[in-house]
Structure formats: C-alpha cells, structure tokens
mmCIF file with all atom_site columns, C-alpha atoms in Angstrom:
data_model
loop_
_atom_site.group_PDB
_atom_site.id
_atom_site.type_symbol
_atom_site.label_atom_id
_atom_site.label_alt_id
_atom_site.label_comp_id
_atom_site.label_asym_id
_atom_site.label_entity_id
_atom_site.label_seq_id
_atom_site.pdbx_PDB_ins_code
_atom_site.Cartn_x
_atom_site.Cartn_y
_atom_site.Cartn_z
_atom_site.occupancy
_atom_site.B_iso_or_equiv
_atom_site.pdbx_formal_charge
_atom_site.auth_seq_id
_atom_site.auth_comp_id
_atom_site.auth_asym_id
_atom_site.auth_atom_id
_atom_site.pdbx_PDB_model_num
ATOM 1   C CA . UNK A 1 1   ? -0.039 0.004  0.009  1.00 59.00 ? 1   UNK A CA 1
ATOM 2   C CA . UNK A 1 2   ? 1.293  3.487  -0.834 1.00 72.00 ? 2   UNK A CA 1
ATOM 3   C CA . UNK A 1 3   ? 1.875  6.036  1.900  1.00 72.00 ? 3   UNK A CA 1
ATOM 4   C CA . UNK A 1 4   ? -0.135 9.179  1.329  1.00 72.00 ? 4   UNK A CA 1
ATOM 5   C CA . UNK A 1 5   ? 0.066  12.569 3.003  1.00 70.00 ? 5   UNK A CA 1
ATOM 6   C CA . UNK A 1 6   ? -3.474 13.935 2.750  1.00 68.00 ? 6   UNK A CA 1
ATOM 7   C CA . UNK A 1 7   ? -4.328 17.661 2.403  1.00 60.00 ? 7   UNK A CA 1
ATOM 8   C CA . UNK A 1 8   ? -5.639 17.779 5.965  1.00 63.00 ? 8   UNK A CA 1
ATOM 9   C CA . UNK A 1 9   ? -2.318 16.648 7.426  1.00 59.00 ? 9   UNK A CA 1
ATOM 10  C CA . UNK A 1 10  ? -3.199 13.002 8.068  1.00 65.00 ? 10  UNK A CA 1
ATOM 11  C CA . UNK A 1 11  ? -1.076 10.164 6.721  1.00 68.00 ? 11  UNK A CA 1
ATOM 12  C CA . UNK A 1 12  ? -2.562 6.923  5.454  1.00 73.00 ? 12  UNK A CA 1
ATOM 13  C CA . UNK A 1 13  ? -0.809 3.721  4.396  1.00 72.00 ? 13  UNK A CA 1
ATOM 14  C CA . UNK A 1 14  ? 1.268  3.316  7.588  1.00 70.00 ? 14  UNK A CA 1
ATOM 15  C CA . UNK A 1 15  ? 0.636  0.332  9.704  1.00 67.00 ? 15  UNK A CA 1
ATOM 16  C CA . UNK A 1 16  ? 0.797  0.563  13.512 1.00 61.00 ? 16  UNK A CA 1
ATOM 17  C CA . UNK A 1 17  ? 4.450  0.612  14.481 1.00 61.00 ? 17  UNK A CA 1
ATOM 18  C CA . UNK A 1 18  ? 5.488  2.957  11.695 1.00 60.00 ? 18  UNK A CA 1
ATOM 19  C CA . UNK A 1 19  ? 7.907  2.417  8.802  1.00 56.00 ? 19  UNK A CA 1
ATOM 20  C CA . UNK A 1 20  ? 10.179 -0.593 8.469  1.00 54.00 ? 20  UNK A CA 1
ATOM 21  C CA . UNK A 1 21  ? 13.757 -0.275 9.613  1.00 51.00 ? 21  UNK A CA 1
ATOM 22  C CA . UNK A 1 22  ? 16.108 1.330  7.167  1.00 49.00 ? 22  UNK A CA 1
ATOM 23  C CA . UNK A 1 23  ? 13.322 2.776  4.950  1.00 52.00 ? 23  UNK A CA 1
ATOM 24  C CA . UNK A 1 24  ? 14.217 6.393  5.754  1.00 58.00 ? 24  UNK A CA 1
ATOM 25  C CA . UNK A 1 25  ? 17.927 6.841  4.920  1.00 68.00 ? 25  UNK A CA 1
ATOM 26  C CA . UNK A 1 26  ? 19.155 10.400 5.001  1.00 76.00 ? 26  UNK A CA 1
ATOM 27  C CA . UNK A 1 27  ? 20.762 11.713 1.765  1.00 85.00 ? 27  UNK A CA 1
ATOM 28  C CA . UNK A 1 28  ? 24.494 12.469 1.634  1.00 90.00 ? 28  UNK A CA 1
ATOM 29  C CA . UNK A 1 29  ? 25.247 15.913 3.086  1.00 92.00 ? 29  UNK A CA 1
ATOM 30  C CA . UNK A 1 30  ? 22.413 15.834 5.654  1.00 90.00 ? 30  UNK A CA 1
ATOM 31  C CA . UNK A 1 31  ? 23.193 17.092 9.139  1.00 93.00 ? 31  UNK A CA 1
ATOM 32  C CA . UNK A 1 32  ? 22.804 14.209 11.494 1.00 91.00 ? 32  UNK A CA 1
ATOM 33  C CA . UNK A 1 33  ? 23.685 15.841 14.842 1.00 95.00 ? 33  UNK A CA 1
ATOM 34  C CA . UNK A 1 34  ? 24.996 19.131 16.092 1.00 95.00 ? 34  UNK A CA 1
ATOM 35  C CA . UNK A 1 35  ? 26.870 19.771 19.398 1.00 96.00 ? 35  UNK A CA 1
ATOM 36  C CA . UNK A 1 36  ? 28.426 23.031 20.727 1.00 94.00 ? 36  UNK A CA 1
ATOM 37  C CA . UNK A 1 37  ? 31.043 23.892 23.282 1.00 91.00 ? 37  UNK A CA 1
ATOM 38  C CA . UNK A 1 38  ? 31.296 27.399 24.659 1.00 83.00 ? 38  UNK A CA 1
ATOM 39  C CA . UNK A 1 39  ? 33.594 29.442 26.952 1.00 81.00 ? 39  UNK A CA 1
ATOM 40  C CA . UNK A 1 40  ? 31.930 29.655 30.348 1.00 75.00 ? 40  UNK A CA 1
ATOM 41  C CA . UNK A 1 41  ? 34.616 31.824 32.037 1.00 78.00 ? 41  UNK A CA 1
ATOM 42  C CA . UNK A 1 42  ? 37.170 34.186 30.744 1.00 80.00 ? 42  UNK A CA 1
ATOM 43  C CA . UNK A 1 43  ? 40.240 32.606 29.038 1.00 82.00 ? 43  UNK A CA 1
ATOM 44  C CA . UNK A 1 44  ? 43.358 34.767 28.861 1.00 80.00 ? 44  UNK A CA 1
ATOM 45  C CA . UNK A 1 45  ? 46.223 33.923 26.460 1.00 78.00 ? 45  UNK A CA 1
ATOM 46  C CA . UNK A 1 46  ? 49.398 35.263 28.146 1.00 79.00 ? 46  UNK A CA 1
ATOM 47  C CA . UNK A 1 47  ? 52.197 33.021 26.917 1.00 80.00 ? 47  UNK A CA 1
ATOM 48  C CA . UNK A 1 48  ? 53.470 31.064 23.899 1.00 83.00 ? 48  UNK A CA 1
ATOM 49  C CA . UNK A 1 49  ? 52.054 27.937 25.280 1.00 87.00 ? 49  UNK A CA 1
ATOM 50  C CA . UNK A 1 50  ? 48.841 26.663 23.570 1.00 90.00 ? 50  UNK A CA 1
ATOM 51  C CA . UNK A 1 51  ? 45.853 27.307 25.708 1.00 89.00 ? 51  UNK A CA 1
ATOM 52  C CA . UNK A 1 52  ? 42.422 25.650 25.168 1.00 92.00 ? 52  UNK A CA 1
ATOM 53  C CA . UNK A 1 53  ? 39.745 28.238 24.555 1.00 89.00 ? 53  UNK A CA 1
ATOM 54  C CA . UNK A 1 54  ? 36.813 25.902 23.963 1.00 91.00 ? 54  UNK A CA 1
ATOM 55  C CA . UNK A 1 55  ? 36.168 22.270 23.075 1.00 96.00 ? 55  UNK A CA 1
ATOM 56  C CA . UNK A 1 56  ? 33.315 19.849 22.287 1.00 97.00 ? 56  UNK A CA 1
ATOM 57  C CA . UNK A 1 57  ? 32.929 16.144 21.765 1.00 98.00 ? 57  UNK A CA 1
ATOM 58  C CA . UNK A 1 58  ? 30.963 14.201 19.179 1.00 97.00 ? 58  UNK A CA 1
ATOM 59  C CA . UNK A 1 59  ? 30.405 10.513 18.396 1.00 96.00 ? 59  UNK A CA 1
ATOM 60  C CA . UNK A 1 60  ? 29.879 9.970  14.732 1.00 96.00 ? 60  UNK A CA 1
ATOM 61  C CA . UNK A 1 61  ? 27.280 7.345  13.698 1.00 93.00 ? 61  UNK A CA 1
ATOM 62  C CA . UNK A 1 62  ? 29.376 6.013  10.806 1.00 93.00 ? 62  UNK A CA 1
ATOM 63  C CA . UNK A 1 63  ? 32.990 5.988  9.707  1.00 96.00 ? 63  UNK A CA 1
ATOM 64  C CA . UNK A 1 64  ? 31.986 7.441  6.308  1.00 95.00 ? 64  UNK A CA 1
ATOM 65  C CA . UNK A 1 65  ? 30.432 10.566 7.877  1.00 95.00 ? 65  UNK A CA 1
ATOM 66  C CA . UNK A 1 66  ? 32.298 13.886 8.164  1.00 97.00 ? 66  UNK A CA 1
ATOM 67  C CA . UNK A 1 67  ? 32.365 16.485 10.869 1.00 98.00 ? 67  UNK A CA 1
ATOM 68  C CA . UNK A 1 68  ? 31.978 20.226 10.040 1.00 98.00 ? 68  UNK A CA 1
ATOM 69  C CA . UNK A 1 69  ? 33.856 22.243 12.650 1.00 98.00 ? 69  UNK A CA 1
ATOM 70  C CA . UNK A 1 70  ? 33.027 25.911 13.126 1.00 96.00 ? 70  UNK A CA 1
ATOM 71  C CA . UNK A 1 71  ? 34.830 28.127 15.668 1.00 93.00 ? 71  UNK A CA 1
ATOM 72  C CA . UNK A 1 72  ? 33.596 31.607 16.378 1.00 88.00 ? 72  UNK A CA 1
ATOM 73  C CA . UNK A 1 73  ? 35.310 33.960 18.826 1.00 83.00 ? 73  UNK A CA 1
ATOM 74  C CA . UNK A 1 74  ? 35.553 37.653 19.644 1.00 77.00 ? 74  UNK A CA 1
ATOM 75  C CA . UNK A 1 75  ? 38.957 37.969 21.406 1.00 78.00 ? 75  UNK A CA 1
ATOM 76  C CA . UNK A 1 76  ? 40.219 41.245 22.849 1.00 74.00 ? 76  UNK A CA 1
ATOM 77  C CA . UNK A 1 77  ? 43.889 42.435 23.083 1.00 71.00 ? 77  UNK A CA 1
ATOM 78  C CA . UNK A 1 78  ? 44.651 44.499 26.179 1.00 67.00 ? 78  UNK A CA 1
ATOM 79  C CA . UNK A 1 79  ? 47.601 46.539 27.377 1.00 62.00 ? 79  UNK A CA 1
ATOM 80  C CA . UNK A 1 80  ? 50.657 47.803 25.635 1.00 61.00 ? 80  UNK A CA 1
ATOM 81  C CA . UNK A 1 81  ? 51.045 49.691 22.402 1.00 58.00 ? 81  UNK A CA 1
ATOM 82  C CA . UNK A 1 82  ? 53.251 47.485 20.268 1.00 58.00 ? 82  UNK A CA 1
ATOM 83  C CA . UNK A 1 83  ? 52.469 44.975 17.541 1.00 60.00 ? 83  UNK A CA 1
ATOM 84  C CA . UNK A 1 84  ? 50.895 41.781 18.839 1.00 66.00 ? 84  UNK A CA 1
ATOM 85  C CA . UNK A 1 85  ? 50.560 38.497 17.031 1.00 72.00 ? 85  UNK A CA 1
ATOM 86  C CA . UNK A 1 86  ? 48.619 35.369 18.160 1.00 79.00 ? 86  UNK A CA 1
ATOM 87  C CA . UNK A 1 87  ? 48.324 31.933 16.641 1.00 84.00 ? 87  UNK A CA 1
ATOM 88  C CA . UNK A 1 88  ? 45.569 29.422 16.845 1.00 88.00 ? 88  UNK A CA 1
ATOM 89  C CA . UNK A 1 89  ? 44.967 25.701 16.262 1.00 94.00 ? 89  UNK A CA 1
ATOM 90  C CA . UNK A 1 90  ? 42.074 23.360 15.799 1.00 96.00 ? 90  UNK A CA 1
ATOM 91  C CA . UNK A 1 91  ? 42.689 19.862 16.973 1.00 97.00 ? 91  UNK A CA 1
ATOM 92  C CA . UNK A 1 92  ? 40.885 16.490 16.737 1.00 98.00 ? 92  UNK A CA 1
ATOM 93  C CA . UNK A 1 93  ? 41.895 14.824 19.969 1.00 97.00 ? 93  UNK A CA 1
ATOM 94  C CA . UNK A 1 94  ? 45.700 15.419 19.792 1.00 96.00 ? 94  UNK A CA 1
ATOM 95  C CA . UNK A 1 95  ? 45.944 15.700 15.923 1.00 97.00 ? 95  UNK A CA 1
ATOM 96  C CA . UNK A 1 96  ? 46.371 19.248 14.651 1.00 96.00 ? 96  UNK A CA 1
ATOM 97  C CA . UNK A 1 97  ? 43.941 19.917 11.760 1.00 96.00 ? 97  UNK A CA 1
ATOM 98  C CA . UNK A 1 98  ? 44.473 23.618 11.173 1.00 93.00 ? 98  UNK A CA 1
ATOM 99  C CA . UNK A 1 99  ? 47.114 26.144 12.213 1.00 90.00 ? 99  UNK A CA 1
ATOM 100 C CA . UNK A 1 100 ? 46.649 29.919 11.762 1.00 85.00 ? 100 UNK A CA 1
ATOM 101 C CA . UNK A 1 101 ? 49.930 31.606 12.623 1.00 78.00 ? 101 UNK A CA 1
ATOM 102 C CA . UNK A 1 102 ? 48.631 35.223 12.654 1.00 72.00 ? 102 UNK A CA 1
ATOM 103 C CA . UNK A 1 103 ? 44.972 34.834 13.409 1.00 67.00 ? 103 UNK A CA 1
ATOM 104 C CA . UNK A 1 104 ? 44.833 38.032 15.408 1.00 63.00 ? 104 UNK A CA 1
ATOM 105 C CA . UNK A 1 105 ? 47.207 40.921 15.022 1.00 54.00 ? 105 UNK A CA 1
ATOM 106 C CA . UNK A 1 106 ? 47.323 44.513 16.365 1.00 55.00 ? 106 UNK A CA 1
ATOM 107 C CA . UNK A 1 107 ? 49.492 47.320 15.141 1.00 52.00 ? 107 UNK A CA 1
ATOM 108 C CA . UNK A 1 108 ? 50.793 50.040 17.448 1.00 52.00 ? 108 UNK A CA 1
ATOM 109 C CA . UNK A 1 109 ? 47.905 51.421 19.485 1.00 56.00 ? 109 UNK A CA 1
ATOM 110 C CA . UNK A 1 110 ? 47.247 51.457 23.232 1.00 56.00 ? 110 UNK A CA 1
ATOM 111 C CA . UNK A 1 111 ? 43.518 50.970 22.694 1.00 58.00 ? 111 UNK A CA 1
ATOM 112 C CA . UNK A 1 112 ? 41.797 47.750 23.524 1.00 57.00 ? 112 UNK A CA 1
ATOM 113 C CA . UNK A 1 113 ? 41.070 46.003 20.206 1.00 63.00 ? 113 UNK A CA 1
ATOM 114 C CA . UNK A 1 114 ? 38.516 43.364 19.355 1.00 65.00 ? 114 UNK A CA 1
ATOM 115 C CA . UNK A 1 115 ? 37.857 41.388 16.232 1.00 70.00 ? 115 UNK A CA 1
ATOM 116 C CA . UNK A 1 116 ? 35.415 38.604 15.219 1.00 76.00 ? 116 UNK A CA 1
ATOM 117 C CA . UNK A 1 117 ? 37.274 35.472 14.251 1.00 82.00 ? 117 UNK A CA 1
ATOM 118 C CA . UNK A 1 118 ? 35.682 32.511 12.440 1.00 88.00 ? 118 UNK A CA 1
ATOM 119 C CA . UNK A 1 119 ? 37.327 29.273 11.405 1.00 91.00 ? 119 UNK A CA 1
ATOM 120 C CA . UNK A 1 120 ? 35.573 26.503 9.453  1.00 95.00 ? 120 UNK A CA 1
ATOM 121 C CA . UNK A 1 121 ? 36.916 23.110 8.368  1.00 96.00 ? 121 UNK A CA 1
ATOM 122 C CA . UNK A 1 122 ? 35.419 19.822 7.197  1.00 97.00 ? 122 UNK A CA 1
ATOM 123 C CA . UNK A 1 123 ? 37.054 16.803 8.774  1.00 98.00 ? 123 UNK A CA 1
ATOM 124 C CA . UNK A 1 124 ? 36.818 13.068 7.873  1.00 97.00 ? 124 UNK A CA 1
ATOM 125 C CA . UNK A 1 125 ? 37.580 11.343 11.175 1.00 97.00 ? 125 UNK A CA 1
ATOM 126 C CA . UNK A 1 126 ? 36.736 7.835  9.937  1.00 97.00 ? 126 UNK A CA 1
ATOM 127 C CA . UNK A 1 127 ? 35.598 6.882  13.491 1.00 96.00 ? 127 UNK A CA 1
ATOM 128 C CA . UNK A 1 128 ? 32.504 5.963  15.433 1.00 96.00 ? 128 UNK A CA 1
ATOM 129 C CA . UNK A 1 129 ? 34.275 6.639  18.770 1.00 97.00 ? 129 UNK A CA 1
ATOM 130 C CA . UNK A 1 130 ? 33.890 9.800  20.778 1.00 98.00 ? 130 UNK A CA 1
ATOM 131 C CA . UNK A 1 131 ? 36.065 12.579 19.315 1.00 98.00 ? 131 UNK A CA 1
ATOM 132 C CA . UNK A 1 132 ? 36.997 15.842 21.019 1.00 98.00 ? 132 UNK A CA 1
ATOM 133 C CA . UNK A 1 133 ? 37.675 18.934 18.887 1.00 98.00 ? 133 UNK A CA 1
ATOM 134 C CA . UNK A 1 134 ? 39.360 21.856 20.516 1.00 97.00 ? 134 UNK A CA 1
ATOM 135 C CA . UNK A 1 135 ? 40.315 25.452 19.654 1.00 93.00 ? 135 UNK A CA 1
ATOM 136 C CA . UNK A 1 136 ? 43.606 26.608 21.161 1.00 92.00 ? 136 UNK A CA 1
ATOM 137 C CA . UNK A 1 137 ? 45.507 29.921 20.982 1.00 87.00 ? 137 UNK A CA 1
ATOM 138 C CA . UNK A 1 138 ? 48.851 31.219 22.010 1.00 84.00 ? 138 UNK A CA 1
ATOM 139 C CA . UNK A 1 139 ? 50.993 34.364 21.884 1.00 81.00 ? 139 UNK A CA 1
ATOM 140 C CA . UNK A 1 140 ? 53.435 34.594 18.942 1.00 77.00 ? 140 UNK A CA 1
ATOM 141 C CA . UNK A 1 141 ? 55.073 37.856 19.772 1.00 69.00 ? 141 UNK A CA 1
ATOM 142 C CA . UNK A 1 142 ? 54.956 40.834 22.178 1.00 63.00 ? 142 UNK A CA 1
ATOM 143 C CA . UNK A 1 143 ? 53.843 40.722 25.769 1.00 65.00 ? 143 UNK A CA 1
ATOM 144 C CA . UNK A 1 144 ? 50.230 41.775 25.713 1.00 66.00 ? 144 UNK A CA 1
ATOM 145 C CA . UNK A 1 145 ? 47.280 39.400 26.543 1.00 69.00 ? 145 UNK A CA 1
ATOM 146 C CA . UNK A 1 146 ? 44.543 38.008 24.307 1.00 70.00 ? 146 UNK A CA 1
ATOM 147 C CA . UNK A 1 147 ? 41.335 37.535 26.256 1.00 71.00 ? 147 UNK A CA 1
ATOM 148 C CA . UNK A 1 148 ? 38.211 35.611 25.486 1.00 71.00 ? 148 UNK A CA 1
ATOM 149 C CA . UNK A 1 149 ? 35.942 37.567 27.893 1.00 67.00 ? 149 UNK A CA 1
ATOM 150 C CA . UNK A 1 150 ? 32.818 36.267 29.631 1.00 66.00 ? 150 UNK A CA 1
ATOM 151 C CA . UNK A 1 151 ? 31.388 39.143 31.532 1.00 61.00 ? 151 UNK A CA 1
ATOM 152 C CA . UNK A 1 152 ? 27.674 38.376 31.476 1.00 61.00 ? 152 UNK A CA 1
ATOM 153 C CA . UNK A 1 153 ? 25.213 35.890 29.990 1.00 54.00 ? 153 UNK A CA 1
ATOM 154 C CA . UNK A 1 154 ? 25.301 37.936 26.736 1.00 55.00 ? 154 UNK A CA 1
ATOM 155 C CA . UNK A 1 155 ? 28.951 36.979 26.163 1.00 47.00 ? 155 UNK A CA 1
ATOM 156 C CA . UNK A 1 156 ? 28.662 33.278 26.839 1.00 44.00 ? 156 UNK A CA 1
ATOM 157 C CA . UNK A 1 157 ? 27.837 32.385 23.243 1.00 56.00 ? 157 UNK A CA 1
ATOM 158 C CA . UNK A 1 158 ? 30.480 34.711 21.721 1.00 73.00 ? 158 UNK A CA 1
ATOM 159 C CA . UNK A 1 159 ? 33.221 32.089 21.845 1.00 83.00 ? 159 UNK A CA 1
ATOM 160 C CA . UNK A 1 160 ? 31.958 28.737 20.575 1.00 89.00 ? 160 UNK A CA 1
ATOM 161 C CA . UNK A 1 161 ? 33.033 25.602 18.757 1.00 94.00 ? 161 UNK A CA 1
ATOM 162 C CA . UNK A 1 162 ? 30.168 23.900 16.867 1.00 96.00 ? 162 UNK A CA 1
ATOM 163 C CA . UNK A 1 163 ? 30.384 20.362 15.514 1.00 97.00 ? 163 UNK A CA 1
ATOM 164 C CA . UNK A 1 164 ? 27.960 19.013 12.959 1.00 97.00 ? 164 UNK A CA 1
ATOM 165 C CA . UNK A 1 165 ? 28.068 15.374 11.807 1.00 96.00 ? 165 UNK A CA 1
ATOM 166 C CA . UNK A 1 166 ? 27.442 15.254 8.057  1.00 96.00 ? 166 UNK A CA 1
ATOM 167 C CA . UNK A 1 167 ? 26.040 12.132 6.378  1.00 92.00 ? 167 UNK A CA 1
ATOM 168 C CA . UNK A 1 168 ? 28.684 10.653 4.087  1.00 89.00 ? 168 UNK A CA 1
#
C-alpha cells in the first residue's frame, strides 16, 4: 500500500508501528547531529604555550560521515602599544587539523582591540568513537594578552566551537 500525506495533514498507508527499519535513509550531506562547546569563564592567552579556549565532543554514527567544525570567537587584546601576534590551532583529539599563525594581530595602539574570528573546516575522522575537537590559542610575539571575555550571559555564546556530523 502506498503512503499518502493527505491535504488535511493526516497520513494513510502506515501500519501501527511505523515504517520498516532502514526505509528512511538520509541523503548524503544531511546534518545528523549538532553539538556545541562554549567558553563559560574568561580565558586569557598570556604565553606562547597553547591554551584551550573551547572544546566539544561528538560521536559519529558512521566511519563514512564527516564533521563540520566551526569556531567563532571575539577575542580582545589589552595593554601595551606594540604589535601583537597570536596563533591558533584546531585539533581532533591530539591531531592538529588547522594552524593559523597570525589569526589576530594589532599594530601600534594602546586601545583595547577586538575582532570577530571565524574558522571553518570539514574533517573526515573515519571513526565511530567519541572525538574531542578543541580550539587553542597562544601568543606569537609581544607581551600583551589576548582575552576571550565572559562578563555576562550575553557573552557566553560569543566564543563557541560547533560540531555538525554530516552524512557521508
């Protein structure tokens, strides 16, 4: 029997218990799940050592699926008046997926400076185990600090890592 969606919103042709298993496969490119990690307290980058800004974990349903990683942040440089350079990394567990050597820079000015930074990458982890993706940052030059501020509930979602599992 054919399944019919009627004009009044009812569906006919489905037996009690619904559709048979496997009859509703998602097409390639569909988003299967989304998870997000966020900064819950201020993170300050004050050395050349990589510091985790935010992270999130996801467990892919299939080894053929991909993970779309999106990092969004609004860091602020404070203090000093010289040129400042900061680097960032995106990692899958301990594997570096992306390095940006000068992701935030400031020329000579003593004003506090902020900038929206967004990084996007598509990963093929080939795994069905839990995977942790993280966004890290470090100072490359100068002695000023880079801060990912959380000063009120409005700022909590300013620094995030979003993971979306994509059907392979």
